Short mmCIF file of C-alpha atoms and ligand atoms in Angstrom, two decimals:
data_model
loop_
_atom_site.label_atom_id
_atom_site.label_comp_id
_atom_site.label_asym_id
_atom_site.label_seq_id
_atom_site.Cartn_x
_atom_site.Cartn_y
_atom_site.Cartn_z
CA UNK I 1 182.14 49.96 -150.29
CA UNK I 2 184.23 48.38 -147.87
CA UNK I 3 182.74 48.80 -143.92
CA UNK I 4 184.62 48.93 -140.81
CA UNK I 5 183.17 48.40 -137.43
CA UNK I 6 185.14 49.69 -134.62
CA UNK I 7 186.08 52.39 -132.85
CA UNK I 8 189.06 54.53 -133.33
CA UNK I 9 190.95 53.96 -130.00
CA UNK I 10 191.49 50.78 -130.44
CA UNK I 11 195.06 49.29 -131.66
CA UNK I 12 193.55 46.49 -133.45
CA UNK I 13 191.56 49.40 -135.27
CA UNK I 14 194.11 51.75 -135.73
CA UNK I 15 195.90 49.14 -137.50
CA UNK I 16 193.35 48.64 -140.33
CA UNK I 17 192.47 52.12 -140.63
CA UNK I 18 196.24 52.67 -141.25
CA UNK I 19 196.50 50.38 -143.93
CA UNK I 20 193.75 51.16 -145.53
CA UNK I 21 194.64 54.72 -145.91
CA UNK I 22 198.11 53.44 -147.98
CA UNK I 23 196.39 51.41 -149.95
CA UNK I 24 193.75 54.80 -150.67
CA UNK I 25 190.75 51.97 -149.66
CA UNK I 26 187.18 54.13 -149.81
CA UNK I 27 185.90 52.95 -146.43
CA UNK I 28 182.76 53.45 -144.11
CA UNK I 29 184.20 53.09 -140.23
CA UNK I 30 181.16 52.65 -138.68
CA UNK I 31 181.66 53.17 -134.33
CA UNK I 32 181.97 50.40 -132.32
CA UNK I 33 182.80 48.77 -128.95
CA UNK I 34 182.63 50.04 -125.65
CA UNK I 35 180.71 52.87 -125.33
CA UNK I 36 179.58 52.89 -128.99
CA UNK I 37 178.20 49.24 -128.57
CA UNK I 38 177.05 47.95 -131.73
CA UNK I 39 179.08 45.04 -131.03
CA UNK I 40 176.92 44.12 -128.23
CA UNK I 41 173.45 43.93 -130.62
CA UNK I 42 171.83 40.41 -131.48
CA UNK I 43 172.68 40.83 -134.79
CA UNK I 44 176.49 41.37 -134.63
CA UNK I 45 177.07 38.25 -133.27
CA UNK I 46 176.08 36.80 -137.22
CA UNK I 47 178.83 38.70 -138.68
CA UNK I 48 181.05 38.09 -135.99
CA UNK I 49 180.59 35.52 -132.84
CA UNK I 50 183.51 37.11 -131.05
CA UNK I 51 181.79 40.19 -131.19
CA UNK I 52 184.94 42.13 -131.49
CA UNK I 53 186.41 45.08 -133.37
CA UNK I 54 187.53 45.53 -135.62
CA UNK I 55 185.35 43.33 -138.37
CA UNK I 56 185.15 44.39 -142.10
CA UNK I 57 182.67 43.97 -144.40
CA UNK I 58 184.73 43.53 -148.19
CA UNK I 59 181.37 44.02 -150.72
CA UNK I 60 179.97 40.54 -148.78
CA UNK I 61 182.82 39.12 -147.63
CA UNK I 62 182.92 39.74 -143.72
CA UNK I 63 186.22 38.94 -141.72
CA UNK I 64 187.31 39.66 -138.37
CA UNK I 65 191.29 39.26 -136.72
CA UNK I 66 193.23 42.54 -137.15
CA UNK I 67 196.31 40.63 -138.69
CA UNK I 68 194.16 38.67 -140.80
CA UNK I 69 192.39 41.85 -142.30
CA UNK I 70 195.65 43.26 -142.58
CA UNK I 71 197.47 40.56 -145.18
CA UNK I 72 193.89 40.05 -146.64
CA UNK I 73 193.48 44.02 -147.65
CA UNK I 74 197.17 44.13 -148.54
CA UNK I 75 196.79 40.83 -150.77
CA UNK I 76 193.88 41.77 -152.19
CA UNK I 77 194.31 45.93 -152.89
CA UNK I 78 197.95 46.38 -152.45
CA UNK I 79 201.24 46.32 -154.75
CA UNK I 80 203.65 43.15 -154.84
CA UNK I 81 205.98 45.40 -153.24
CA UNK I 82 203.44 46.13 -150.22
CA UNK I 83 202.66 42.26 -149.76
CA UNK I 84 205.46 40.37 -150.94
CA UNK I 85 204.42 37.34 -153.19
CA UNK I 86 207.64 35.18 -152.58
CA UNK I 87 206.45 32.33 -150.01
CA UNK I 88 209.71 33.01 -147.51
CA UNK I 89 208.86 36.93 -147.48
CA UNK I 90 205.63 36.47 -147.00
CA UNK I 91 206.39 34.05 -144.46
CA UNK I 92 208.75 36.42 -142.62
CA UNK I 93 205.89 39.54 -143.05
CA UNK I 94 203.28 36.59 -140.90
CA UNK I 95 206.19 36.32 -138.47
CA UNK I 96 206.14 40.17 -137.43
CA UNK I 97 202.49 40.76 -137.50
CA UNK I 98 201.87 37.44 -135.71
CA UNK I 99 205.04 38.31 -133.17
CA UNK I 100 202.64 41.49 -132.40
CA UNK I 101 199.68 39.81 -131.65
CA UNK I 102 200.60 36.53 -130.08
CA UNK I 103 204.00 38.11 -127.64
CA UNK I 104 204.11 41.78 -127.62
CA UNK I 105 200.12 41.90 -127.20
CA UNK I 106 200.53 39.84 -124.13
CA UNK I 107 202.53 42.70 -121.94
CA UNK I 108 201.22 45.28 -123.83
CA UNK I 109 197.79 44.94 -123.78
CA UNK I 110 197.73 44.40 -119.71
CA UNK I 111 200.31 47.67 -119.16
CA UNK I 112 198.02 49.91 -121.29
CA UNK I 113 194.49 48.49 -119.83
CA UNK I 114 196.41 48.93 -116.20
CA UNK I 115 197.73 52.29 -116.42
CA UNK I 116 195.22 53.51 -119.23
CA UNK I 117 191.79 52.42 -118.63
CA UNK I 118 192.30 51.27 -114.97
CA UNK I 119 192.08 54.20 -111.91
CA UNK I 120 195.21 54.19 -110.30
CA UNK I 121 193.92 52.80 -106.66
CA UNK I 122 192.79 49.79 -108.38
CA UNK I 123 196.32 49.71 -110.95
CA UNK I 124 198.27 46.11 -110.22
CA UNK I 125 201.85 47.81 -109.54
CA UNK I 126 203.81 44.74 -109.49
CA UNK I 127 202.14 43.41 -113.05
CA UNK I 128 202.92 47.10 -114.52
CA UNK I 129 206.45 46.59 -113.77
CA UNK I 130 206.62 42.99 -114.62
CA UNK I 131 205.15 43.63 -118.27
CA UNK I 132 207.17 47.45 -118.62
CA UNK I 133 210.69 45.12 -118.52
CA UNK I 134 208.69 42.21 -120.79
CA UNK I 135 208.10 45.20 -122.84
CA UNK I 136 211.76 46.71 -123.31
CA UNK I 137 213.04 42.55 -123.88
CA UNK I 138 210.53 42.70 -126.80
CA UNK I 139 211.32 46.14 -128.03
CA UNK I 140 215.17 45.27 -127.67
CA UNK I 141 214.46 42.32 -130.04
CA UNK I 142 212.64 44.75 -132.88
CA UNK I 143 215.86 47.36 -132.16
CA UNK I 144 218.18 44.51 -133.21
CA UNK I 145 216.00 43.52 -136.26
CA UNK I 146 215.79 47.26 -137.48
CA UNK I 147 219.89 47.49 -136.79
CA UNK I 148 220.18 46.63 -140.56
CA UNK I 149 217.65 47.47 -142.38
CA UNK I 150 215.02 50.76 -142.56
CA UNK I 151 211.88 48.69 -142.27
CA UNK I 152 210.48 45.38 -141.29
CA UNK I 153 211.47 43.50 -144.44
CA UNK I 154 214.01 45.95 -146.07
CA UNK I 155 214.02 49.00 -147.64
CA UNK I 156 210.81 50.02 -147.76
CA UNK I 157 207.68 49.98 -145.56
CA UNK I 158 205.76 46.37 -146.32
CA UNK I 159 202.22 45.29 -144.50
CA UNK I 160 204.91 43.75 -141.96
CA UNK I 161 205.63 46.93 -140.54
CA UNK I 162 201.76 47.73 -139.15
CA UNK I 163 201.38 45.34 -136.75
CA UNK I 164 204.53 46.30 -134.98
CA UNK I 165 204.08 50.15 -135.88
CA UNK I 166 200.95 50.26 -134.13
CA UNK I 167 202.26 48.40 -131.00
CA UNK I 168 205.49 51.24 -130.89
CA UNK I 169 203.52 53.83 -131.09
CA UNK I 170 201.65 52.69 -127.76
CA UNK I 171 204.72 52.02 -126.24
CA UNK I 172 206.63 54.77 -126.36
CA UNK I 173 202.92 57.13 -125.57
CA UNK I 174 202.89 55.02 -122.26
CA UNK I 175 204.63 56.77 -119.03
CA UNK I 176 206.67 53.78 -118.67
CA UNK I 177 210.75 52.82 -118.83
CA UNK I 178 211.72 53.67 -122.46
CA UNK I 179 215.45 52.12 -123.22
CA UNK I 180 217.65 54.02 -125.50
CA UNK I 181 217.16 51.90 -128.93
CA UNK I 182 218.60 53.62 -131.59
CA UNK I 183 217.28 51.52 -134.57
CA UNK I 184 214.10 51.32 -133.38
CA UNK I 185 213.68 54.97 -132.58
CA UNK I 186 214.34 56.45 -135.69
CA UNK I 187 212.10 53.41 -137.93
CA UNK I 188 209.61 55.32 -135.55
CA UNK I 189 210.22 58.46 -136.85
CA UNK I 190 210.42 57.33 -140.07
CA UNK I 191 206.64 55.98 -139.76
CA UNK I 192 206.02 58.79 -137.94
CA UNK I 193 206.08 60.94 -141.35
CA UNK I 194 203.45 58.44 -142.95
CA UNK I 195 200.47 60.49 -142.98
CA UNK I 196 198.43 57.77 -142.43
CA UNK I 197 200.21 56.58 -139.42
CA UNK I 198 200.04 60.07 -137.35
CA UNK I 199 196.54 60.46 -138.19
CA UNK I 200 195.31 56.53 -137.12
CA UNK I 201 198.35 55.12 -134.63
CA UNK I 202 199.24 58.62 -132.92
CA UNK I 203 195.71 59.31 -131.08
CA UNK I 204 195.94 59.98 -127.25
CA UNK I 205 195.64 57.04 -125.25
CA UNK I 206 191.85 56.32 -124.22
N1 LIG O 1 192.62 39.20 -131.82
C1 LIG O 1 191.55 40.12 -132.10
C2 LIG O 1 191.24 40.91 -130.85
C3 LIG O 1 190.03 41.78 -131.06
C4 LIG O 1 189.68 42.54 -129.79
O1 LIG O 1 189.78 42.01 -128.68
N2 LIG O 1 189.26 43.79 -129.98
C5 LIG O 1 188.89 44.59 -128.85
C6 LIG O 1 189.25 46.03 -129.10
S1 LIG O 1 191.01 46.25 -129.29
C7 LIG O 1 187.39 44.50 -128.65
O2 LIG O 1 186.66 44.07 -129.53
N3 LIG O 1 186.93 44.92 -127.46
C8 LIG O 1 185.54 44.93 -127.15
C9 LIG O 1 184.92 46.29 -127.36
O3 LIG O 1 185.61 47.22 -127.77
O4 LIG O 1 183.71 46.39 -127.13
C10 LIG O 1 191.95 41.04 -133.25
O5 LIG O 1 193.14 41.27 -133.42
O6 LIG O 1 191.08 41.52 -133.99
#
């Protein structure tokens, strides 16, 4: 069966417990990280030298990178119409989910360890605010995207849209400036009605 390591809270978590539950994966999330540990025994370092979360286990195949997991589980369990074969789709899906990780990640990740995980004597004001407006350029650029279209890549929701999804979700849950953006707002509330997305992505902050 396939194994996750990692604990719940975490985005890059949340992201592969999402998609797993649309593909219908049987899984074993096994806690991890932080106060869990795990990650910090001798012997994770073997499956994963990073020792991050999450890492999957695939019946003896081990990988670790959210995004990476992501397109692998979607390639390898999910419908042609879920990972899209055609190389410029497919290309365009990488773009999103790499968009997430590599530019929204970099704001996001600092605003929600700062005003999350950080008390507020010690919070760094000025790089709150700096990565809140960061945050509304890149959510401005998603609203635009979505203007057109109901999802990422179209019509329907594609592996493209958890990356993002996940990201939105902590966005809007932060007590931070939110700018009116239409599109964007209601491709949230269409995820939003995803089972899998309000049970994995909308957990309380931690
Ligand atoms: N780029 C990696 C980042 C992995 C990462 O940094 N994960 C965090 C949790 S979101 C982690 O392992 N933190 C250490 C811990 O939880 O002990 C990915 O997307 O998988």
């Amino acid at each position: 069966m396939l194994k996750i390591w990692g604990r719940a809270n975490s985005i890059n978590v949340q992201k592969v417990l999402w998609l797993a539950d649309e593909l219908n994966l049987n899984y074993e999330r096994i806690d991890a990280g932080l106060q869990f540990g795990v990650n910090d025994q001798p012997w994770f370092s073997s499956v994963n030298p990073n020792r991050t979360i999450p890492t999957i286990d695939d019946n003896g195949f081990i990988l670790w990178e959210s995004n990476v997991i992501v397109r692998y589980l979607a390639k390898r369990y999910g419908t042609s119409d879920f990972y899209l074969a055609d190389l410029r789709q497919e290309a365009l899906m990488e773009q999103w989910m790499d968009w997430q990780q590599t530019t929204v990640m970099l704001d996001l990740g600092p605003l929600f360890l700062n005003l999350i995980r950080t008390p507020e004597e010690q919070q760094d004001k000025a790089l709150i605010e700096r990565t809140s407006q960061q945050m509304i350029r890149h959510m401005a650029i998603l609203n635009t995207h979505l203007s057109d279209r109901d999802y990422i890549l179209g019509s329907s929701m594609t592996a493209a849209d958890i990356p993002p999804g996940a990201a939105v979700y902590r966005w809007y849950a932060l007590d931070v400036e939110h700018s009116d953006f239409p599109a964007l707002n209601a491709w949230y509330e269409r995820l939003q009605t995803r089972d899998a997305y309000s049970h994995h992505i909308m957990q309380p902050l931690s």
